[in-house]
XYZ file of C-alpha atoms in Angstrom:
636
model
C 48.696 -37.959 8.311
C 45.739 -39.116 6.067
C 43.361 -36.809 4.565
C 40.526 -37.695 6.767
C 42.563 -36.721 9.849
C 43.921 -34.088 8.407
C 40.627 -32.663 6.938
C 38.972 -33.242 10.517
C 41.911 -31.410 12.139
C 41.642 -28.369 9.852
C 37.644 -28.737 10.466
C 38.306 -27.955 14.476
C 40.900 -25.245 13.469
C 38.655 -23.112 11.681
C 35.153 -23.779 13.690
C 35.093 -20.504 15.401
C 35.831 -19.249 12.123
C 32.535 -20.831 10.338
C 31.056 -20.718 13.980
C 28.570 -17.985 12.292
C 27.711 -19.941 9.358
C 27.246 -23.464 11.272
C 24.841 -21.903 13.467
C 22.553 -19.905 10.799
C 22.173 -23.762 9.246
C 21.861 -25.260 11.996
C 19.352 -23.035 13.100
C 17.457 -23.338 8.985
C 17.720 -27.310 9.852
C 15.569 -26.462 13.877
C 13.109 -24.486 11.947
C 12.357 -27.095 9.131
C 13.000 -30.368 11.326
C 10.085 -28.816 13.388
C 7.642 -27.571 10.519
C 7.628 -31.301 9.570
C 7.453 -32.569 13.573
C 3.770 -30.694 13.478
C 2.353 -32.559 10.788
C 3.820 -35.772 11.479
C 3.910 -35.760 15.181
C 1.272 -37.239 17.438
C 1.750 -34.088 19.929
C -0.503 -32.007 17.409
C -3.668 -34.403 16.832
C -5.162 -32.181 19.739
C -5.971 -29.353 16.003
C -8.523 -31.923 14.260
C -11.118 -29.515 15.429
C -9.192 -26.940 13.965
C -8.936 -28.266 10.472
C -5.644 -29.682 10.730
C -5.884 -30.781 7.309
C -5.690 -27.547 5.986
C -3.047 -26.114 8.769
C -0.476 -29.137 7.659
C -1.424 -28.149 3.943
C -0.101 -24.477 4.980
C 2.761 -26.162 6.908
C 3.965 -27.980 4.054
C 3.503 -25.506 1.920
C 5.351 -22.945 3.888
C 7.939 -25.814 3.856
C 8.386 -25.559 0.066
C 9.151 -22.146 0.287
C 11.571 -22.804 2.854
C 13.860 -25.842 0.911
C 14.046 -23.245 -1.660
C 15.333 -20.379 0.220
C 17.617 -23.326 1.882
C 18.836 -24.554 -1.466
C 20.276 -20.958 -2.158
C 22.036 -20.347 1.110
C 23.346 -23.610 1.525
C 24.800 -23.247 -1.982
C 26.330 -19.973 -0.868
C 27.511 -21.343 1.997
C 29.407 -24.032 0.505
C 30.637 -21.768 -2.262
C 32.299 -19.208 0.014
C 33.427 -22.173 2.361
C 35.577 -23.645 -0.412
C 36.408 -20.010 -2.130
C 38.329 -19.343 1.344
C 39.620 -22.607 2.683
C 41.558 -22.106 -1.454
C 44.202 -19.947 0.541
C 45.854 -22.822 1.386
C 45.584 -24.877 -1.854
C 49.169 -23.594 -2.631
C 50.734 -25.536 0.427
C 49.216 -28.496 0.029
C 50.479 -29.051 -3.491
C 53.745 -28.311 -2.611
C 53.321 -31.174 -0.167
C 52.918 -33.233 -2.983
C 48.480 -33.753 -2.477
C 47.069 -34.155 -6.141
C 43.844 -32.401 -7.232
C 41.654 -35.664 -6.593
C 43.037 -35.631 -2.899
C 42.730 -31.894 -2.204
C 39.652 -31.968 -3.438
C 38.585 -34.788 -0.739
C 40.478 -32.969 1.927
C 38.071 -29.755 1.324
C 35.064 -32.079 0.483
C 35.520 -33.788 4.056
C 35.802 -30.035 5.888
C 32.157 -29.294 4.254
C 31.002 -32.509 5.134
C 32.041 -32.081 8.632
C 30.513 -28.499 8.508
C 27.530 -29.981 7.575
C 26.855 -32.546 9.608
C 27.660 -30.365 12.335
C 24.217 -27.661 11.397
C 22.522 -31.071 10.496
C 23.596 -32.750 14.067
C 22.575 -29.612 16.334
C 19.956 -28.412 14.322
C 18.297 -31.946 14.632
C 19.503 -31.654 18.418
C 18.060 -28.675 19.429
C 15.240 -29.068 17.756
C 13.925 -31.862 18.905
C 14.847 -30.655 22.238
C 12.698 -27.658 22.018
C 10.125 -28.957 20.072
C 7.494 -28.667 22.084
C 8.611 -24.754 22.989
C 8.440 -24.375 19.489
C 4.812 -25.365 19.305
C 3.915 -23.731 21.962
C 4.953 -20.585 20.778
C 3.548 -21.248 17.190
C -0.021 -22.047 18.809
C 0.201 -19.397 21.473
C 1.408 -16.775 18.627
C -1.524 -18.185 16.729
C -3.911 -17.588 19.797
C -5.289 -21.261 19.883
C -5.726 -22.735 23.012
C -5.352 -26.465 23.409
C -3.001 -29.296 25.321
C -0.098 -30.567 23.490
C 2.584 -33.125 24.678
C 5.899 -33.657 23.943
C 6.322 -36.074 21.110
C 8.955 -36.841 18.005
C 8.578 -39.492 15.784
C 11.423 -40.274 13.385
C 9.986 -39.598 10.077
C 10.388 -36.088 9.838
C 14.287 -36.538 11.309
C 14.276 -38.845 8.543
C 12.552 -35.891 6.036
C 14.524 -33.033 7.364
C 17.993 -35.035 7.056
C 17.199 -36.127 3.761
C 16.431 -32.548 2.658
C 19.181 -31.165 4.147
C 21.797 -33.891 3.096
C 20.681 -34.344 -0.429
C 20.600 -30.561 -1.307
C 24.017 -30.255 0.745
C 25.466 -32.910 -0.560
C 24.861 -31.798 -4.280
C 26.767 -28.975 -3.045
C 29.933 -30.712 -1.705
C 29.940 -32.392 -5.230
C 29.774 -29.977 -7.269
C 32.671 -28.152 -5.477
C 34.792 -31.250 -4.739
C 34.683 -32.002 -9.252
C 35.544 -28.544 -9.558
C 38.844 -29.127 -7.347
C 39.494 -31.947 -9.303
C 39.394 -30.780 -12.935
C 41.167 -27.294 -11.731
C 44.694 -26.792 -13.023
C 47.520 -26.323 -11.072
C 47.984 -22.962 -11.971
C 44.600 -22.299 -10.998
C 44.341 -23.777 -7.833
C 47.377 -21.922 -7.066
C 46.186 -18.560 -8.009
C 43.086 -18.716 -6.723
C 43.700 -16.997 -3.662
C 44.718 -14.093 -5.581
C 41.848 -13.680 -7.739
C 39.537 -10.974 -7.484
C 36.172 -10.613 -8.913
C 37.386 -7.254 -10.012
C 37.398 -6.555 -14.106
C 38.111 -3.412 -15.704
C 35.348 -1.374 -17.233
C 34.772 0.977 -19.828
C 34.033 4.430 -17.804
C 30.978 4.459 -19.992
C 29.709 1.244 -19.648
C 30.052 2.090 -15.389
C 27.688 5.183 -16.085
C 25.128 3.018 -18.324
C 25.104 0.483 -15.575
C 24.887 3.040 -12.511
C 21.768 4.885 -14.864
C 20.619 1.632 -16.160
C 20.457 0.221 -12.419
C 18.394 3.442 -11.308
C 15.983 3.035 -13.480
C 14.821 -0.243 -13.057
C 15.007 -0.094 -9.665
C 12.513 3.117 -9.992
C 10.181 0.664 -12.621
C 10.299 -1.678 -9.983
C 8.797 0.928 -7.322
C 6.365 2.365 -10.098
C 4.870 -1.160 -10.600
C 4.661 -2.254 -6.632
C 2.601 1.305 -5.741
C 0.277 -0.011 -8.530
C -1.150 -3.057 -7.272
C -4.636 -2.442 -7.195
C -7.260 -4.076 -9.284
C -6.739 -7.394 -11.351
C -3.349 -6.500 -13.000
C -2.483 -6.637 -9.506
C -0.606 -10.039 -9.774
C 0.470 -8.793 -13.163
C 2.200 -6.076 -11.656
C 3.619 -7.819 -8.655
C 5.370 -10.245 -10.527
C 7.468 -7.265 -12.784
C 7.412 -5.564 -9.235
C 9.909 -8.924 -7.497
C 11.790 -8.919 -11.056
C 12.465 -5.602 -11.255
C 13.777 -4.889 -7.706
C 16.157 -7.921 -8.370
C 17.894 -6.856 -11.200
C 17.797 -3.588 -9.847
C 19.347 -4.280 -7.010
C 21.942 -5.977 -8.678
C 23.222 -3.172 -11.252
C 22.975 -0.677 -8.477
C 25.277 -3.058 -6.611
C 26.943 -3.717 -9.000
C 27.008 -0.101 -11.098
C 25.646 2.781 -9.046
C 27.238 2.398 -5.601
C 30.524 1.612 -6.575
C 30.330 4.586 -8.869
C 29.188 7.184 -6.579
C 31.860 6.246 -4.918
C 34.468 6.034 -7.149
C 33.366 9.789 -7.544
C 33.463 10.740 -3.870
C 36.926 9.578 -3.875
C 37.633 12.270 -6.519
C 36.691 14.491 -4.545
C 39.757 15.716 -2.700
C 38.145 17.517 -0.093
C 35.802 14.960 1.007
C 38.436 12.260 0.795
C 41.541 13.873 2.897
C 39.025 14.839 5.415
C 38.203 12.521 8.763
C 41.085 10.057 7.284
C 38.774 9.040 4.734
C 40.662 7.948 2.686
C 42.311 5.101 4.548
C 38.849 3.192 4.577
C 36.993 4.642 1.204
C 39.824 3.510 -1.348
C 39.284 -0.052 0.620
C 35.626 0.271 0.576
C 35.199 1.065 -3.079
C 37.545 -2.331 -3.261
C 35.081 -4.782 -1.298
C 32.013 -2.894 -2.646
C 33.223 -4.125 -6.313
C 34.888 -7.092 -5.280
C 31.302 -8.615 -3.442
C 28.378 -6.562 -5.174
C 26.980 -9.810 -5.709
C 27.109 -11.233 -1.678
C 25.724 -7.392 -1.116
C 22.867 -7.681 -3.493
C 21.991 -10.865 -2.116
C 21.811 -9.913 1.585
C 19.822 -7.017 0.166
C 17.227 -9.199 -1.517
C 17.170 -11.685 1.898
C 16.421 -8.765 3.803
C 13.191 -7.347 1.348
C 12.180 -11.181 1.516
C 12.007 -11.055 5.318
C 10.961 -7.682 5.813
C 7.680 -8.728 3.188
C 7.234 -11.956 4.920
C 6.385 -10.300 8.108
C 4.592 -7.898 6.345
C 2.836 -10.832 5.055
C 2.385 -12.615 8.522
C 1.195 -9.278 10.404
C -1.804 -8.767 7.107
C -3.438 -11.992 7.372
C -3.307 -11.331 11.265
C -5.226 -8.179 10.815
C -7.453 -9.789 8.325
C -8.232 -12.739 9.968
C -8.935 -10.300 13.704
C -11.432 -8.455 11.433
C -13.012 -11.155 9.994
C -13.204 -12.850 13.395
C -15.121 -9.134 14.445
C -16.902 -9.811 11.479
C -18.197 -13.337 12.716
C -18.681 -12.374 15.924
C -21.342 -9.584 15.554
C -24.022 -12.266 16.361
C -23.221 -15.636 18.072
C -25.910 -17.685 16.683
C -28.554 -16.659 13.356
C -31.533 -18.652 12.918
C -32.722 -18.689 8.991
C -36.167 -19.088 8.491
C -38.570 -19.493 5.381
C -41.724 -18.153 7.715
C -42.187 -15.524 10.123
C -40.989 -16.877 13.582
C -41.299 -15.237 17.411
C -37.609 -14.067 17.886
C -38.631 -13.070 21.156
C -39.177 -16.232 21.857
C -36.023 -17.686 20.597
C -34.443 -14.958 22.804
C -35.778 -16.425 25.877
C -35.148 -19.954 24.903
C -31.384 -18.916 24.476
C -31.758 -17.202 27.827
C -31.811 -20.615 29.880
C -28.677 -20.879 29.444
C -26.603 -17.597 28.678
C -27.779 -13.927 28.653
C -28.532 -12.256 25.285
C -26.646 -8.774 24.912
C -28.294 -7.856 21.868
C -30.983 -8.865 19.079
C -32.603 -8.221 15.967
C -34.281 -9.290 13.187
C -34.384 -8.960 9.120
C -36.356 -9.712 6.220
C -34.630 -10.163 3.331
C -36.168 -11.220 -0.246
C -34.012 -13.489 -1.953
C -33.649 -13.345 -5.399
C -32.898 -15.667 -7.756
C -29.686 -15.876 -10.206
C -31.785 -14.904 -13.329
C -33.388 -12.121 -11.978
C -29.448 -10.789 -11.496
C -28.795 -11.221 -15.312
C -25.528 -12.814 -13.874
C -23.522 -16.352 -14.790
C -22.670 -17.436 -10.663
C -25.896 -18.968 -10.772
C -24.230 -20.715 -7.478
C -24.083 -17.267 -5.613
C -26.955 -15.532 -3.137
C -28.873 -13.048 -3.954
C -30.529 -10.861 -1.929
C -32.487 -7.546 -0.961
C -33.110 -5.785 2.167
C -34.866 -2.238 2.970
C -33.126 0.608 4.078
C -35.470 0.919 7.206
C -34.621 -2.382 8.433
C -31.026 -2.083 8.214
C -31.304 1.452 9.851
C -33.155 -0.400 13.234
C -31.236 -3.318 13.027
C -28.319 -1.283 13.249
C -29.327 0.716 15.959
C -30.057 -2.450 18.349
C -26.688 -4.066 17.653
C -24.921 -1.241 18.375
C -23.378 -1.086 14.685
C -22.533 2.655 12.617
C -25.234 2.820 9.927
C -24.785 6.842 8.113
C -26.258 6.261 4.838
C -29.255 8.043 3.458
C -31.960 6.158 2.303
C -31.412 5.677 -1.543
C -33.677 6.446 -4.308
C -35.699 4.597 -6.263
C -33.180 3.766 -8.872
C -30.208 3.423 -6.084
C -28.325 0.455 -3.949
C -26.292 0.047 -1.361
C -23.880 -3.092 -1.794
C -23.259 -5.164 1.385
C -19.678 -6.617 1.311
C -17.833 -8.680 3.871
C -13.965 -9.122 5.245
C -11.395 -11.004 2.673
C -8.302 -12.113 3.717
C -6.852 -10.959 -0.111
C -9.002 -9.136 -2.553
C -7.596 -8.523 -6.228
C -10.723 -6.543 -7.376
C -10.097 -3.520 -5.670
C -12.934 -1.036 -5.133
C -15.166 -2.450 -7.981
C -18.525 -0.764 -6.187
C -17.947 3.238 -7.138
C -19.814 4.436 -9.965
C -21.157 0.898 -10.757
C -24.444 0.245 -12.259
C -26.431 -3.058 -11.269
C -29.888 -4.643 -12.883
C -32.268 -6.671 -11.166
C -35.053 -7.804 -13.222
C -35.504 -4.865 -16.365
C -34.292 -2.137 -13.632
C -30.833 -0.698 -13.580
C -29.339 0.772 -10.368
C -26.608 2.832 -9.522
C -24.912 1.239 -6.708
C -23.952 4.257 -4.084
C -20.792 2.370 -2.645
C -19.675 -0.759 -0.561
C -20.231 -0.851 2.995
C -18.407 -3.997 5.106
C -20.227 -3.495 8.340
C -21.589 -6.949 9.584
C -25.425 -6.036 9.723
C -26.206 -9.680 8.769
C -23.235 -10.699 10.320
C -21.986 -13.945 8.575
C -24.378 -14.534 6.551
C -23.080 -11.488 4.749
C -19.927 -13.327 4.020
C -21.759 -16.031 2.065
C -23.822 -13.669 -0.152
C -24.374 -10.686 -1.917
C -26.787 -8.451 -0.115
C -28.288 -4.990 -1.538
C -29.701 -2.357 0.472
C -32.475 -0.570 -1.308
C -35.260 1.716 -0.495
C -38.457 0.785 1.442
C -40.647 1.504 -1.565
C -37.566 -0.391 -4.583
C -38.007 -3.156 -1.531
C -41.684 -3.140 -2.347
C -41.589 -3.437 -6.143
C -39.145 -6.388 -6.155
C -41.272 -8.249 -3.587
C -42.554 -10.282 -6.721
C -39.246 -11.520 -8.168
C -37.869 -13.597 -5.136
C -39.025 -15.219 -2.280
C -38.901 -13.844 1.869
C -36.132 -15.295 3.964
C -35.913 -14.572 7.847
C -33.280 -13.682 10.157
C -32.912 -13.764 13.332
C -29.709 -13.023 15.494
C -28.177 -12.899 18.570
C -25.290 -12.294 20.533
C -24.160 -13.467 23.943
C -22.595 -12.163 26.939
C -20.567 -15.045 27.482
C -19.164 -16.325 24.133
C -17.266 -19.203 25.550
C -20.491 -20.541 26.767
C -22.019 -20.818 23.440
C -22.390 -24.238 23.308
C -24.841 -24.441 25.941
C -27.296 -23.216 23.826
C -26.442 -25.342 20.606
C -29.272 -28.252 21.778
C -32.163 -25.446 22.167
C -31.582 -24.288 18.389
C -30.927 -27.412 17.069
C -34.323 -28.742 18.751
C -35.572 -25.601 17.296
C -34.958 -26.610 13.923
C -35.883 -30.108 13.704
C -39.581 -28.854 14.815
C -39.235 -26.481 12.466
C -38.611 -28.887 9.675
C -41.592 -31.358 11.424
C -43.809 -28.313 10.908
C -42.657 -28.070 7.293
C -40.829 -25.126 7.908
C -37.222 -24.613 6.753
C -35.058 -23.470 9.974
C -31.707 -23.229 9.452
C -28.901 -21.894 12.587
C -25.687 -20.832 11.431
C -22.916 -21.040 14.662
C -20.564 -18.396 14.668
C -17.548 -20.483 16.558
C -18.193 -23.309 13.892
C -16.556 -20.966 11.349
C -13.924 -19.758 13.300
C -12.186 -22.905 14.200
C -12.170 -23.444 9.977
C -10.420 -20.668 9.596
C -7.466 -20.928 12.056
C -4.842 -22.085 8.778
C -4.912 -18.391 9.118
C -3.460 -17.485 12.087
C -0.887 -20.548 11.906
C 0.388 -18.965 8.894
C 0.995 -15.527 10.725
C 3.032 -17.810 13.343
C 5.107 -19.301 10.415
C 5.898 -16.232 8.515
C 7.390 -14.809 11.584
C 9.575 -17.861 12.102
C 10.937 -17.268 8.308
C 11.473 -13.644 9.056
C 13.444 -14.788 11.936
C 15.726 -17.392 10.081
C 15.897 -15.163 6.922
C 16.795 -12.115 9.054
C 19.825 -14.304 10.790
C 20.819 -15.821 7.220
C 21.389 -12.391 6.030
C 23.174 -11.609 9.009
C 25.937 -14.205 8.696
C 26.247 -14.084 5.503
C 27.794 -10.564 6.076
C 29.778 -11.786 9.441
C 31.647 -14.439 7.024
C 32.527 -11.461 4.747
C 33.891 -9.232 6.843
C 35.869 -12.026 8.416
C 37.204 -13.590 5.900
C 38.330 -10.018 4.706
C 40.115 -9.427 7.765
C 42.352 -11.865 6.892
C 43.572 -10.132 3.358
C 43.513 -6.764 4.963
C 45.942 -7.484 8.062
C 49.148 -7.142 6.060
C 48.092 -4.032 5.068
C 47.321 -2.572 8.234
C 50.052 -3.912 9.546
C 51.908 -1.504 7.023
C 50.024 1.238 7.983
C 50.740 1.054 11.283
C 54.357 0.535 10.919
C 54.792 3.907 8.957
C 53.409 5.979 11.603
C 49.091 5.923 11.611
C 47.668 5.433 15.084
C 45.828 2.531 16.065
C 43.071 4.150 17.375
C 42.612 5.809 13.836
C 43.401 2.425 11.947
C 40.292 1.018 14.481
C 38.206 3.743 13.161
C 38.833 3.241 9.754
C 37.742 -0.417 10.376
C 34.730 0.113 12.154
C 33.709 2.933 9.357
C 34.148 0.317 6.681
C 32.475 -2.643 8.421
C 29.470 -0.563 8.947
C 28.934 0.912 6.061
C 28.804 -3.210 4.549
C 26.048 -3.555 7.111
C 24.214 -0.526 6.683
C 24.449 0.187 3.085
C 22.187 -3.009 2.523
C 20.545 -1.904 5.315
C 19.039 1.470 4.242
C 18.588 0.022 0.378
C 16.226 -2.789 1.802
C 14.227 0.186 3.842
C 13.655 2.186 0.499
C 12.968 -1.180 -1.043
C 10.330 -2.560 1.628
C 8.358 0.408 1.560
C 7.397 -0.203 -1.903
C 6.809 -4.205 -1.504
C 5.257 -3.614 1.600
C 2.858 -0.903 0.333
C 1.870 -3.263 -2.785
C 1.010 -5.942 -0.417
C -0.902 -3.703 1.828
C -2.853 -2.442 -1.533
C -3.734 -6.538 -2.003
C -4.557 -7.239 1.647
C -6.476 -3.612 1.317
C -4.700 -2.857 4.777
C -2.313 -0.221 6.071
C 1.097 -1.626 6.752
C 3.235 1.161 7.273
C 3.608 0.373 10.880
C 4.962 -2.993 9.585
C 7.820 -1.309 7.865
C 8.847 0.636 11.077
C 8.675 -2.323 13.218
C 10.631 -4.658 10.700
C 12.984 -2.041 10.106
C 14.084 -1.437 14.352
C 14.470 -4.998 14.440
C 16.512 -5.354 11.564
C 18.500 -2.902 13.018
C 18.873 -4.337 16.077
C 19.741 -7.594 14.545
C 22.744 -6.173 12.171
C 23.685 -3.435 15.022
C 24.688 -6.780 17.210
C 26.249 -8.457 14.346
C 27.771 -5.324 13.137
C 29.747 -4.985 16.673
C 30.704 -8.819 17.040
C 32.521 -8.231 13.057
C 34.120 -5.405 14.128
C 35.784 -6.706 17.205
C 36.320 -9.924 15.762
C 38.061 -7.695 13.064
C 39.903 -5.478 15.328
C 41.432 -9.090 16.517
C 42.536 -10.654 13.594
C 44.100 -7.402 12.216
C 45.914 -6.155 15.175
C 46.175 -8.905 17.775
């Protein structure tokens, strides 16, 4: 039999085994293949009024993150792929198959692995490409027509991605076959990961592992201000390497101490599965602490994803407050106006400000680029009160402002407004606070408004020059465009008059910022594929281990232990592989999810309740399927 046949035949034998693995690649390869389908597709030309420059920008970009996430699993994949097909090195050399030709035999089984997740992952997606858009837009809330359509260049992208980093993978495992000795390769099987270590050393690491992890926490709760990034950076390093050493030091300690204890261990038949536990925690801290850090990644994705969705909903409310605002550099008849809009939709609400503009200088500031402006207290109080809006503050002093601030998708400043002096001109004033309610609606977002005092409002009259604003909100907001010729006819007599008229469209601003809610789509689709990666990753463990631990079972039984208690023992150890990593990347999120929420300046502890059912869920399933495909192999 030639290699190739034989390699193919041992490829079938074992494809329920890696059935698990082929589909969490397979499903990496749908994801990806599709990513690239929306920017290179003709089905999504339908989003050039929705800045589709910027949404394939985010696409690609999200892409990056996802090759590198892919480079890593696929690596692991391959690793553990060859690691276990090793058990049956040992035959094949007796039959007389040099290194060179085993190491083609297990080169062709990953190959054939491959192209299998390539194949259907290329399959499936392109047969469910347009679902896939469909969900991403409807996820996204943005309503438009799409059409089925695939073009071959990103097949052509995603199977070059996929094939090159996979392929540098089969390489580098087939040239380690190759150069292994005999010995070695015969061996291998046998190995375990498992060194002997000073007693002291294990307590250093188990200490050592706690308090990182802790510095870790200590530097994701403080992620306000600008050391945020600062902080968030030591924050992901920290939680790594913590991870790691507790992996790798503290777990496997504290249990190495519960099995000194006598009393726990001989109770419940403990110690048929804790002894074995210990074992597998030692043997794979590093698989362990790498399902761990999967997890945190895809637990702060969709923390990530279900932020900029908040963010972007409040600064769509934010927008909103007024459909259309007509800027003026004289006094118009907003009355008027209002009945002009009134042709064609009904006006729920209006009102009108005059606001002195100042200029840079006047600030004592460098953003000489920025808007400057003032606006009286007793303005902002009526304008309030005929758009419906909260307005509580007392009217300030002389020597006192009110800062009007807008919704940010991510701030790194913090609250920079508290206790904060201001000057304007050769006064200085004490700015009272920040208050984000949209009293000039968007015109808020593109400038820095202060809220001062009828009489301050008086006395600075001299240093800047009187804008007007007018605005007004519909009934019907998908009928805004009816009006857009009145205001636009508006304006040009405005400007025949000699009169500046500007008119700032609220829906013109939304449909720039939709890259937003694309992304929230996206992120979930990571958490998804992320959440599944980790997921297999443990399935192929616990396999594969079911394999080493059926002889010994098989002893057990034989001298007497019930099945039913042997079963138990099983299920005891399978879970705690799932849940241990499990309840570590709970702890964990909290902390990364809370620093996030500190940037985004939202509360996300919802997010870490959510993510952490479905998690559940997910490895609950998974969990079951291990431990009755374990129950299988060791007793069937």
């Amino acid at each position: 039999m030639s290699i190739f046949r034989l390699s193919f035949s041992n490829f079938k034998r074992s494809l329920r085994e890696y059935g698990m693995l082929i589909l969490s690649l397979g499903f990496s390869v749908l994801i990806f293949f599709n990513f690239q389908n929306m920017v290179y597709s003709d089905s999504m030309k339908v989003l050039q009024e929705f800045k589709k420059d910027y949404i394939d920008m985010i696409i690609q970009a999200a892409s990056v993150v996802f090759v590198v996430f892919l480079f890593f699993f696929i690596w692991y994949a391959v690793n553990v792929f060859l690691r276990q097909r090793k058990k049956e090195i040992g035959i094949y050399i007796f039959m007389g198959v040099d290194n060179a030709g085993i190491g083609k035999m297990f080169a062709l089984e990953a190959l054939f692995m491959g192209l299998s997740a390539l194949i259907s992952g290329l399959f499936f997606g392109v047969l469910f490409s347009k679902l896939f858009q469909m969900l991403l837009l409807r996820m996204s809330e943005i309503s438009v027509e799409i059409r089925f359509s695939v073009s071959l260049k990103p097949m052509v992208i995603t199977g070059l991605m996929f094939g090159s980093i996979y392929g540098i993978m089969i390489l580098k495992g087939y040239y380690s076959l190759k150069r292994s000795s005999v010995l070695s390769l015969i061996s291998s099987a046998k190995q375990k990961e498992i060194t002997q270590r000073n007693p002291v050393v294990s307590v250093l690491l188990a200490l050592l592992g706690g308090v990182v992890l802790a510095a870790g926490y200590f530097f994701a709760w403080d992620t306000k201000g600008l050391e945020a990034l600062e902080h968030g950076l030591l924050a992901v390093i920290l939680v790594i390497v913590g991870i790691y050493l507790l992996f790798d030091g503290l777990i496997p300690e504290l249990l190495k101490r519960l099995i000194r204890n006598k009393k726990f261990l001989y109770k419940k038949e403990r110690s048929l599965w804790m002894n074995s536990l210990a074992f597998r925690m030692k043997k794979n801290y590093r698989t362990y602490a790498i399902v761990t850090v999967l997890m945190i990644c895809s637990v702060t994705v969709v923390a990530i994803s279900i932020a900029m969705k908040q963010r972007y909903e409040k600064m769509v409310n934010f927008d909103q407050t007024y459909t259309y605002q007509v800027l003026s550099s004289q006094r118009q008849d907003g009355a008027e106006i209002k009945k002009g809009i009134e042709e064609e939709n009904t006006v729920e609400y209006w009102n009108e400000y005059e606001v002195l503009i100042l200029p840079p200088e006047v600030m004592h500031t460098k953003f000489t680029n920025y808007v400057y402006g003032a606006v009286s207290w007793s303005q902002i109080k009526a304008g309030a009160k005929r758009a419906g809006l909260e307005f509580s503050w007392e009217e300030p002093s002389e020597n006192q402002v009110i800062m009007l601030e807008h919704e940010i998708l991510i701030s790194l400043m913090g609250d920079q407004t508290r206790d904060k002096t201001i000057e304007i001109g050769t006064e200085t004033y004490e700015v009272l606070g920040g208050d984000k309610t949209p009293y000039l609606g968007n015109i808020q977002s593109m400038s820095e408004i202060f809220v001062v005092s009828d009489e301050t409002y008086a006395s600075l009259m001299p240093l800047g020059q009187v804008e007007f604003f007018y605005n007004y909100r519909i009934q019907d907001l998908g009928n805004a465009d009816k009006s857009r010729p009145f205001l636009k006819e508006l304006a040009e007599k405005g400007r025949e008059q000699g009169v500046n008229i500007g008119v700032n469209f609220t829906q013109d601003t939304l449909s720039q910022d939709s890259w937003n809610r694309i992304l929230y789509s996206l992120c979930l689709f990571m958490f998804a594929t992320l959440i599944l990666a980790a997921g297999s990753v443990l399935f192929l463990k616990t396999r594969n281990e079911a394999y080493e631990d059926k002889e010994r079972y098989g002893i057990l039984e034989k001298i007497g232990v019930q099945r039913t208690v042997l079963k138990q023992s099983v299920r005891k150890e399978i879970c705690f592989t799932y849940y241990c990593p499990f309840v570590l990347t709970c702890l964990t999120s909290y902390f990364s999810v809370k620093a996030l929420g500190n940037v985004m300046q939202e509360e996300l502890f919802r997010v870490n309740l959510w993510s952490a059912g479905i998690i559940f869920l997910v490895f609950t399933c998974i969990c079951f399927f291990s431990v009755r495909e374990a129950w299988k192999r060791l007793f069937d």
